[in-house]
Amino acid sequence: DAKTTQPPSMDCAEGRAANLPCNHSTISGNEYVYWYRQIHSQGPQYIIHGLKNNETNEMASLIITEDRKSSTLILPHATLRDTAVYYCIVRALSSGSARQLTFGSGTQLTVLP
Amino acid sequence: DGGITQSPKYLFRKEGQNVTLSCEQNLNHDAMYWYRQDPGQGLRLIYYSQIVNDFQKGDIAEGYSVSREKKESFPLTVTSAQKNPTAFYLCASGERMINQPQHFGDGTRLSIL
C-alpha cells in the first residue's frame, strides 16, 4: 500500500470548514483513499473513501486531485465533536480478499470554540 | 442497530493469566480483524479472518490466539506468552467485496495488575 503524509496537527474554528490534506504521491491505479477518524479512547470511525472521483456523504467530502497524488477531506461545518485524529489511508484491494488497514500518525484536528 | 460490540471495555489481568476479549458483529460481514493500538501509535494487525473456521496471522500474532466458529463472533485470547499485553485492542469487520470499508468496535483496554 502507498505511503501517506499528513500534517501532525491542525486547528479549525467551530462552524467553519475543516480542510485536511493528505499526500499519497506513490499511489497506484488500483488503490483507494480512505479516511477514518478516532476520538480519544474510542474505535476508529469510517468517514469516506474514493478512487478517483470526488465523493460526498453526510459526514464529509473527499476531493482527490486529477493525478491522484493528493486528497483533501472537507468537514463543511466543523463542530467541537469533530475534534479527533484523522487518518488518511491508501489501500489496494484484490477481488475476494480483505486486507488490513495501515494507520499512520494522522492529523490531530482541534475545533476551537 | 447494526454494529460491532466489544466487551469488556476495561480488563485487568494478572501476570501469567490468559484473558479473552469478546467481539460480536451483526453486520453480516465475512471478514473480521483484531488490531492492537499502543499510546501515540497506529494500529497493528494481530489476526484476521475472512471466513468462518479460517484465520490468518497478522504482523504481531505471537502471544495471541483466536477462533472463528461463528460468522458473528471473533474472540481474541491474550495468552501469558504475550509479554507486553497492556494496550488498546480493537476489533473490526468488513465485507469481502472490493473497496468496502472496515468498521470498528469501541475497543477493550487491557491492563496488567
PDB file of C-alpha atoms in Angstrom:
ATOM      1  CA  ASP A   1       0.000   0.000   0.000  1.00  0.00           C
ATOM      2  CA  ALA A   2       1.160   3.507  -0.796  1.00  0.00           C
ATOM      3  CA  LYS A   3       2.548   5.668   1.992  1.00  0.00           C
ATOM      4  CA  THR A   4       0.609   8.749   3.097  1.00  0.00           C
ATOM      5  CA  THR A   5       1.803  12.020   4.586  1.00  0.00           C
ATOM      6  CA  GLN A   6      -0.410  14.215   6.759  1.00  0.00           C
ATOM      7  CA  PRO A   7       0.296  17.291   8.877  1.00  0.00           C
ATOM      8  CA  PRO A   8       0.523  16.305  12.546  1.00  0.00           C
ATOM      9  CA  SER A   9      -1.985  18.871  13.747  1.00  0.00           C
ATOM     10  CA  MET A  10      -4.481  21.484  12.601  1.00  0.00           C
ATOM     11  CA  ASP A  11      -6.902  23.882  14.241  1.00  0.00           C
ATOM     12  CA  CYS A  12     -10.268  24.967  12.928  1.00  0.00           C
ATOM     13  CA  ALA A  13     -12.838  27.433  14.231  1.00  0.00           C
ATOM     14  CA  GLU A  14     -16.216  25.994  15.103  1.00  0.00           C
ATOM     15  CA  GLY A  15     -18.699  26.419  12.259  1.00  0.00           C
ATOM     16  CA  ARG A  16     -16.001  26.837   9.642  1.00  0.00           C
ATOM     17  CA  ALA A  17     -14.934  24.246   7.092  1.00  0.00           C
ATOM     18  CA  ALA A  18     -12.063  21.989   8.087  1.00  0.00           C
ATOM     19  CA  ASN A  19      -9.810  21.009   5.193  1.00  0.00           C
ATOM     20  CA  LEU A  20      -7.463  18.142   5.979  1.00  0.00           C
ATOM     21  CA  PRO A  21      -4.790  17.395   3.376  1.00  0.00           C
ATOM     22  CA  CYS A  22      -3.139  14.100   2.586  1.00  0.00           C
ATOM     23  CA  ASN A  23      -0.263  13.388   0.254  1.00  0.00           C
ATOM     24  CA  HIS A  24      -0.036   9.976  -1.409  1.00  0.00           C
ATOM     25  CA  SER A  25       2.320  10.605  -4.294  1.00  0.00           C
ATOM     26  CA  THR A  26       3.154   6.920  -4.828  1.00  0.00           C
ATOM     27  CA  ILE A  27      -0.445   5.786  -5.154  1.00  0.00           C
ATOM     28  CA  SER A  28      -1.128   3.245  -7.874  1.00  0.00           C
ATOM     29  CA  GLY A  29      -4.138   2.864 -10.098  1.00  0.00           C
ATOM     30  CA  ASN A  30      -5.960   0.212  -8.051  1.00  0.00           C
ATOM     31  CA  GLU A  31      -5.561   1.902  -4.676  1.00  0.00           C
ATOM     32  CA  TYR A  32      -8.418   3.628  -2.909  1.00  0.00           C
ATOM     33  CA  VAL A  33      -8.148   6.535  -0.490  1.00  0.00           C
ATOM     34  CA  TYR A  34      -9.922   6.026   2.834  1.00  0.00           C
ATOM     35  CA  TRP A  35     -10.466   8.445   5.684  1.00  0.00           C
ATOM     36  CA  TYR A  36     -11.115   7.449   9.266  1.00  0.00           C
ATOM     37  CA  ARG A  37     -11.126   9.418  12.482  1.00  0.00           C
ATOM     38  CA  GLN A  38     -10.535   8.397  16.061  1.00  0.00           C
ATOM     39  CA  ILE A  39     -11.809  10.228  19.065  1.00  0.00           C
ATOM     40  CA  HIS A  40      -9.774   9.602  22.189  1.00  0.00           C
ATOM     41  CA  SER A  41     -10.348   6.142  23.700  1.00  0.00           C
ATOM     42  CA  GLN A  42     -12.824   5.113  21.015  1.00  0.00           C
ATOM     43  CA  GLY A  43     -12.543   2.915  17.960  1.00  0.00           C
ATOM     44  CA  PRO A  44     -11.795   4.471  14.568  1.00  0.00           C
ATOM     45  CA  GLN A  45     -14.835   5.696  12.693  1.00  0.00           C
ATOM     46  CA  TYR A  46     -15.078   5.317   8.940  1.00  0.00           C
ATOM     47  CA  ILE A  47     -15.750   8.628   7.181  1.00  0.00           C
ATOM     48  CA  ILE A  48     -15.474   8.285   3.421  1.00  0.00           C
ATOM     49  CA  HIS A  49     -13.459   6.695   0.639  1.00  0.00           C
ATOM     50  CA  GLY A  50     -12.874   7.150  -3.077  1.00  0.00           C
ATOM     51  CA  LEU A  51     -10.855   6.022  -6.059  1.00  0.00           C
ATOM     52  CA  LYS A  52     -10.560   9.000  -8.389  1.00  0.00           C
ATOM     53  CA  ASN A  53     -13.823  10.892  -8.376  1.00  0.00           C
ATOM     54  CA  ASN A  54     -14.782  13.348  -5.683  1.00  0.00           C
ATOM     55  CA  GLU A  55     -17.130  11.849  -3.115  1.00  0.00           C
ATOM     56  CA  THR A  56     -19.612  13.310  -0.657  1.00  0.00           C
ATOM     57  CA  ASN A  57     -21.672  11.785   2.107  1.00  0.00           C
ATOM     58  CA  GLU A  58     -23.497  13.041   5.175  1.00  0.00           C
ATOM     59  CA  MET A  59     -20.263  13.447   7.099  1.00  0.00           C
ATOM     60  CA  ALA A  60     -17.757  14.902   4.674  1.00  0.00           C
ATOM     61  CA  SER A  61     -16.490  15.462   1.164  1.00  0.00           C
ATOM     62  CA  LEU A  62     -13.398  13.907  -0.366  1.00  0.00           C
ATOM     63  CA  ILE A  63     -11.555  15.778  -3.081  1.00  0.00           C
ATOM     64  CA  ILE A  64      -8.938  13.778  -4.991  1.00  0.00           C
ATOM     65  CA  THR A  65      -6.608  15.591  -7.372  1.00  0.00           C
ATOM     66  CA  GLU A  66      -6.632  14.599 -11.010  1.00  0.00           C
ATOM     67  CA  ASP A  67      -3.218  12.944 -10.761  1.00  0.00           C
ATOM     68  CA  ARG A  68      -4.418  11.187  -7.554  1.00  0.00           C
ATOM     69  CA  LYS A  69      -1.253  12.132  -5.718  1.00  0.00           C
ATOM     70  CA  SER A  70      -3.079  14.026  -3.006  1.00  0.00           C
ATOM     71  CA  SER A  71      -6.516  14.411  -1.486  1.00  0.00           C
ATOM     72  CA  THR A  72      -8.399  16.663   0.897  1.00  0.00           C
ATOM     73  CA  LEU A  73     -11.060  15.717   3.407  1.00  0.00           C
ATOM     74  CA  ILE A  74     -13.545  18.514   3.973  1.00  0.00           C
ATOM     75  CA  LEU A  75     -15.779  18.769   7.006  1.00  0.00           C
ATOM     76  CA  PRO A  76     -18.119  21.547   5.854  1.00  0.00           C
ATOM     77  CA  HIS A  77     -19.204  22.922   9.237  1.00  0.00           C
ATOM     78  CA  ALA A  78     -16.873  21.722  11.967  1.00  0.00           C
ATOM     79  CA  THR A  79     -18.236  21.242  15.466  1.00  0.00           C
ATOM     80  CA  LEU A  80     -16.465  20.607  18.751  1.00  0.00           C
ATOM     81  CA  ARG A  81     -17.380  16.922  18.402  1.00  0.00           C
ATOM     82  CA  ASP A  82     -15.227  16.736  15.268  1.00  0.00           C
ATOM     83  CA  THR A  83     -12.088  17.105  17.392  1.00  0.00           C
ATOM     84  CA  ALA A  84     -10.236  13.859  16.710  1.00  0.00           C
ATOM     85  CA  VAL A  85      -7.244  12.290  14.977  1.00  0.00           C
ATOM     86  CA  TYR A  86      -7.951  11.921  11.268  1.00  0.00           C
ATOM     87  CA  TYR A  87      -6.258   9.174   9.308  1.00  0.00           C
ATOM     88  CA  CYS A  88      -5.767   9.048   5.559  1.00  0.00           C
ATOM     89  CA  ILE A  89      -5.179   5.507   4.328  1.00  0.00           C
ATOM     90  CA  VAL A  90      -4.385   4.227   0.882  1.00  0.00           C
ATOM     91  CA  ARG A  91      -5.311   0.651   0.298  1.00  0.00           C
ATOM     92  CA  ALA A  92      -5.395  -1.745  -2.621  1.00  0.00           C
ATOM     93  CA  LEU A  93      -7.980  -4.459  -2.721  1.00  0.00           C
ATOM     94  CA  SER A  94      -7.931  -7.501  -4.908  1.00  0.00           C
ATOM     95  CA  SER A  95     -11.103  -9.311  -5.665  1.00  0.00           C
ATOM     96  CA  GLY A  96     -12.163 -11.730  -2.938  1.00  0.00           C
ATOM     97  CA  SER A  97      -9.588 -10.687  -0.374  1.00  0.00           C
ATOM     98  CA  ALA A  98      -9.729  -8.447   2.670  1.00  0.00           C
ATOM     99  CA  ARG A  99      -6.516  -6.863   3.833  1.00  0.00           C
ATOM    100  CA  GLN A 100      -5.583  -4.960   6.891  1.00  0.00           C
ATOM    101  CA  LEU A 101      -5.721  -1.219   7.211  1.00  0.00           C
ATOM    102  CA  THR A 102      -2.424   0.526   7.872  1.00  0.00           C
ATOM    103  CA  PHE A 103      -2.910   3.574  10.058  1.00  0.00           C
ATOM    104  CA  GLY A 104      -0.143   6.182  10.107  1.00  0.00           C
ATOM    105  CA  SER A 105       0.215   9.024  12.578  1.00  0.00           C
ATOM    106  CA  GLY A 106      -2.755  11.015  11.286  1.00  0.00           C
ATOM    107  CA  THR A 107      -3.694  14.654  11.837  1.00  0.00           C
ATOM    108  CA  GLN A 108      -4.931  15.857  15.211  1.00  0.00           C
ATOM    109  CA  LEU A 109      -7.768  18.234  14.366  1.00  0.00           C
ATOM    110  CA  THR A 110      -8.802  20.554  17.156  1.00  0.00           C
ATOM    111  CA  VAL A 111     -12.008  22.500  16.660  1.00  0.00           C
ATOM    112  CA  LEU A 112     -11.895  25.712  18.650  1.00  0.00           C
ATOM    113  CA  PRO A 113     -14.999  27.421  20.078  1.00  0.00           C
TER     114      PRO A 113
ATOM    115  CA  ASP B   1     -28.869  -1.051  15.211  1.00  0.00           C
ATOM    116  CA  GLY B   2     -26.129  -2.860  13.344  1.00  0.00           C
ATOM    117  CA  GLY B   3     -22.645  -2.669  14.724  1.00  0.00           C
ATOM    118  CA  ILE B   4     -19.675  -4.233  16.432  1.00  0.00           C
ATOM    119  CA  THR B   5     -19.724  -4.906  20.152  1.00  0.00           C
ATOM    120  CA  GLN B   6     -16.560  -5.392  22.128  1.00  0.00           C
ATOM    121  CA  SER B   7     -16.573  -6.433  25.736  1.00  0.00           C
ATOM    122  CA  PRO B   8     -15.481  -5.702  28.323  1.00  0.00           C
ATOM    123  CA  LYS B   9     -14.480  -2.067  27.856  1.00  0.00           C
ATOM    124  CA  TYR B  10     -11.790  -2.363  30.537  1.00  0.00           C
ATOM    125  CA  LEU B  11      -9.990  -5.560  31.510  1.00  0.00           C
ATOM    126  CA  PHE B  12      -7.321  -6.273  34.073  1.00  0.00           C
ATOM    127  CA  ARG B  13      -5.045  -9.283  34.004  1.00  0.00           C
ATOM    128  CA  LYS B  14      -2.658 -10.722  36.490  1.00  0.00           C
ATOM    129  CA  GLU B  15       0.736 -11.907  35.414  1.00  0.00           C
ATOM    130  CA  GLY B  16       0.574 -15.422  33.938  1.00  0.00           C
ATOM    131  CA  GLN B  17      -3.148 -15.360  33.190  1.00  0.00           C
ATOM    132  CA  ASN B  18      -4.873 -15.805  29.863  1.00  0.00           C
ATOM    133  CA  VAL B  19      -7.740 -13.461  29.113  1.00  0.00           C
ATOM    134  CA  THR B  20     -10.301 -13.484  26.310  1.00  0.00           C
ATOM    135  CA  LEU B  21     -11.676 -10.373  24.635  1.00  0.00           C
ATOM    136  CA  SER B  22     -15.070 -10.635  23.029  1.00  0.00           C
ATOM    137  CA  CYS B  23     -16.051  -9.253  19.627  1.00  0.00           C
ATOM    138  CA  GLU B  24     -19.514  -9.677  18.138  1.00  0.00           C
ATOM    139  CA  GLN B  25     -20.899  -8.146  14.943  1.00  0.00           C
ATOM    140  CA  ASN B  26     -24.387  -8.141  13.464  1.00  0.00           C
ATOM    141  CA  LEU B  27     -23.408  -6.531  10.167  1.00  0.00           C
ATOM    142  CA  ASN B  28     -23.300  -9.873   8.365  1.00  0.00           C
ATOM    143  CA  HIS B  29     -19.672  -9.238   7.446  1.00  0.00           C
ATOM    144  CA  ASP B  30     -17.490 -12.133   6.342  1.00  0.00           C
ATOM    145  CA  ALA B  31     -14.174 -10.632   7.421  1.00  0.00           C
ATOM    146  CA  MET B  32     -13.152  -9.762  10.956  1.00  0.00           C
ATOM    147  CA  TYR B  33      -9.931  -8.321  12.359  1.00  0.00           C
ATOM    148  CA  TRP B  34      -8.109  -7.723  15.612  1.00  0.00           C
ATOM    149  CA  TYR B  35      -5.791  -4.766  15.983  1.00  0.00           C
ATOM    150  CA  ARG B  36      -3.650  -3.530  18.807  1.00  0.00           C
ATOM    151  CA  GLN B  37      -3.033   0.161  19.464  1.00  0.00           C
ATOM    152  CA  ASP B  38      -0.340   1.465  21.787  1.00  0.00           C
ATOM    153  CA  PRO B  39      -0.263   5.074  23.035  1.00  0.00           C
ATOM    154  CA  GLY B  40       0.582   7.542  20.288  1.00  0.00           C
ATOM    155  CA  GLN B  41       0.912   4.816  17.696  1.00  0.00           C
ATOM    156  CA  GLY B  42      -1.081   3.475  14.805  1.00  0.00           C
ATOM    157  CA  LEU B  43      -2.918   0.180  14.652  1.00  0.00           C
ATOM    158  CA  ARG B  44      -1.091  -3.114  14.237  1.00  0.00           C
ATOM    159  CA  LEU B  45      -2.846  -6.213  12.956  1.00  0.00           C
ATOM    160  CA  ILE B  46      -2.875  -9.226  15.242  1.00  0.00           C
ATOM    161  CA  TYR B  47      -5.133 -11.726  13.434  1.00  0.00           C
ATOM    162  CA  TYR B  48      -7.764 -11.643  10.762  1.00  0.00           C
ATOM    163  CA  SER B  49     -10.393 -13.984   9.443  1.00  0.00           C
ATOM    164  CA  GLN B  50     -12.048 -13.860   6.059  1.00  0.00           C
ATOM    165  CA  ILE B  51     -14.484 -16.691   6.623  1.00  0.00           C
ATOM    166  CA  VAL B  52     -15.776 -18.962   9.363  1.00  0.00           C
ATOM    167  CA  ASN B  53     -13.291 -21.577  10.591  1.00  0.00           C
ATOM    168  CA  ASP B  54     -10.381 -19.831   8.913  1.00  0.00           C
ATOM    169  CA  PHE B  55      -7.992 -17.160  10.163  1.00  0.00           C
ATOM    170  CA  GLN B  56      -4.527 -15.836   9.447  1.00  0.00           C
ATOM    171  CA  LYS B  57      -1.787 -14.265  11.493  1.00  0.00           C
ATOM    172  CA  GLY B  58      -1.153 -10.579  11.201  1.00  0.00           C
ATOM    173  CA  ASP B  59       2.043  -8.698  11.945  1.00  0.00           C
ATOM    174  CA  ILE B  60       2.107  -9.293  15.724  1.00  0.00           C
ATOM    175  CA  ALA B  61       0.336 -12.629  16.328  1.00  0.00           C
ATOM    176  CA  GLU B  62       2.825 -14.016  18.865  1.00  0.00           C
ATOM    177  CA  GLY B  63       1.217 -14.451  22.268  1.00  0.00           C
ATOM    178  CA  TYR B  64      -2.320 -14.256  20.910  1.00  0.00           C
ATOM    179  CA  SER B  65      -4.862 -16.793  19.692  1.00  0.00           C
ATOM    180  CA  VAL B  66      -8.261 -16.533  18.005  1.00  0.00           C
ATOM    181  CA  SER B  67     -11.162 -18.668  16.880  1.00  0.00           C
ATOM    182  CA  ARG B  68     -13.899 -18.135  14.312  1.00  0.00           C
ATOM    183  CA  GLU B  69     -16.590 -20.710  14.939  1.00  0.00           C
ATOM    184  CA  LYS B  70     -19.439 -18.380  14.038  1.00  0.00           C
ATOM    185  CA  LYS B  71     -19.691 -15.618  11.482  1.00  0.00           C
ATOM    186  CA  GLU B  72     -20.756 -13.136  14.137  1.00  0.00           C
ATOM    187  CA  SER B  73     -18.014 -13.805  16.660  1.00  0.00           C
ATOM    188  CA  PHE B  74     -14.217 -13.493  16.664  1.00  0.00           C
ATOM    189  CA  PRO B  75     -12.832 -13.733  20.217  1.00  0.00           C
ATOM    190  CA  LEU B  76      -9.203 -12.916  20.947  1.00  0.00           C
ATOM    191  CA  THR B  77      -7.254 -14.636  23.716  1.00  0.00           C
ATOM    192  CA  VAL B  78      -4.241 -12.854  25.121  1.00  0.00           C
ATOM    193  CA  THR B  79      -2.045 -15.595  26.496  1.00  0.00           C
ATOM    194  CA  SER B  80       0.611 -15.471  29.184  1.00  0.00           C
ATOM    195  CA  ALA B  81       3.165 -15.723  26.379  1.00  0.00           C
ATOM    196  CA  GLN B  82       2.376 -12.141  25.368  1.00  0.00           C
ATOM    197  CA  LYS B  83       4.999 -10.257  27.354  1.00  0.00           C
ATOM    198  CA  ASN B  84       3.633  -6.766  26.878  1.00  0.00           C
ATOM    199  CA  PRO B  85      -0.150  -7.097  26.708  1.00  0.00           C
ATOM    200  CA  THR B  86      -1.104  -3.682  28.060  1.00  0.00           C
ATOM    201  CA  ALA B  87      -2.752  -1.937  25.115  1.00  0.00           C
ATOM    202  CA  PHE B  88      -5.997  -0.851  23.500  1.00  0.00           C
ATOM    203  CA  TYR B  89      -7.479  -3.700  21.466  1.00  0.00           C
ATOM    204  CA  LEU B  90      -9.767  -3.003  18.529  1.00  0.00           C
ATOM    205  CA  CYS B  91     -11.965  -5.395  16.618  1.00  0.00           C
ATOM    206  CA  ALA B  92     -13.158  -4.605  13.115  1.00  0.00           C
ATOM    207  CA  SER B  93     -15.286  -6.244  10.473  1.00  0.00           C
ATOM    208  CA  GLY B  94     -15.816  -5.717   6.791  1.00  0.00           C
ATOM    209  CA  GLU B  95     -17.244  -7.182   3.641  1.00  0.00           C
ATOM    210  CA  ARG B  96     -15.005  -9.115   1.306  1.00  0.00           C
ATOM    211  CA  MET B  97     -16.163  -7.089  -1.663  1.00  0.00           C
ATOM    212  CA  ILE B  98     -13.817  -4.741  -3.383  1.00  0.00           C
ATOM    213  CA  ASN B  99     -13.447  -1.296  -1.785  1.00  0.00           C
ATOM    214  CA  GLN B 100     -15.786  -1.770   1.166  1.00  0.00           C
ATOM    215  CA  PRO B 101     -14.510  -0.172   4.392  1.00  0.00           C
ATOM    216  CA  GLN B 102     -13.849  -1.814   7.724  1.00  0.00           C
ATOM    217  CA  HIS B 103     -15.938  -0.815  10.706  1.00  0.00           C
ATOM    218  CA  PHE B 104     -14.619  -0.814  14.249  1.00  0.00           C
ATOM    219  CA  GLY B 105     -15.874  -1.529  17.730  1.00  0.00           C
ATOM    220  CA  ASP B 106     -15.161   0.800  20.630  1.00  0.00           C
ATOM    221  CA  GLY B 107     -12.257  -1.249  21.902  1.00  0.00           C
ATOM    222  CA  THR B 108     -11.122  -3.026  25.044  1.00  0.00           C
ATOM    223  CA  ARG B 109      -8.389  -1.528  27.197  1.00  0.00           C
ATOM    224  CA  LEU B 110      -6.295  -4.263  28.781  1.00  0.00           C
ATOM    225  CA  SER B 111      -4.049  -3.540  31.748  1.00  0.00           C
ATOM    226  CA  ILE B 112      -1.728  -5.741  33.776  1.00  0.00           C
ATOM    227  CA  LEU B 113      -2.048  -5.727  37.540  1.00  0.00           C
TER     228      LEU B 113
END
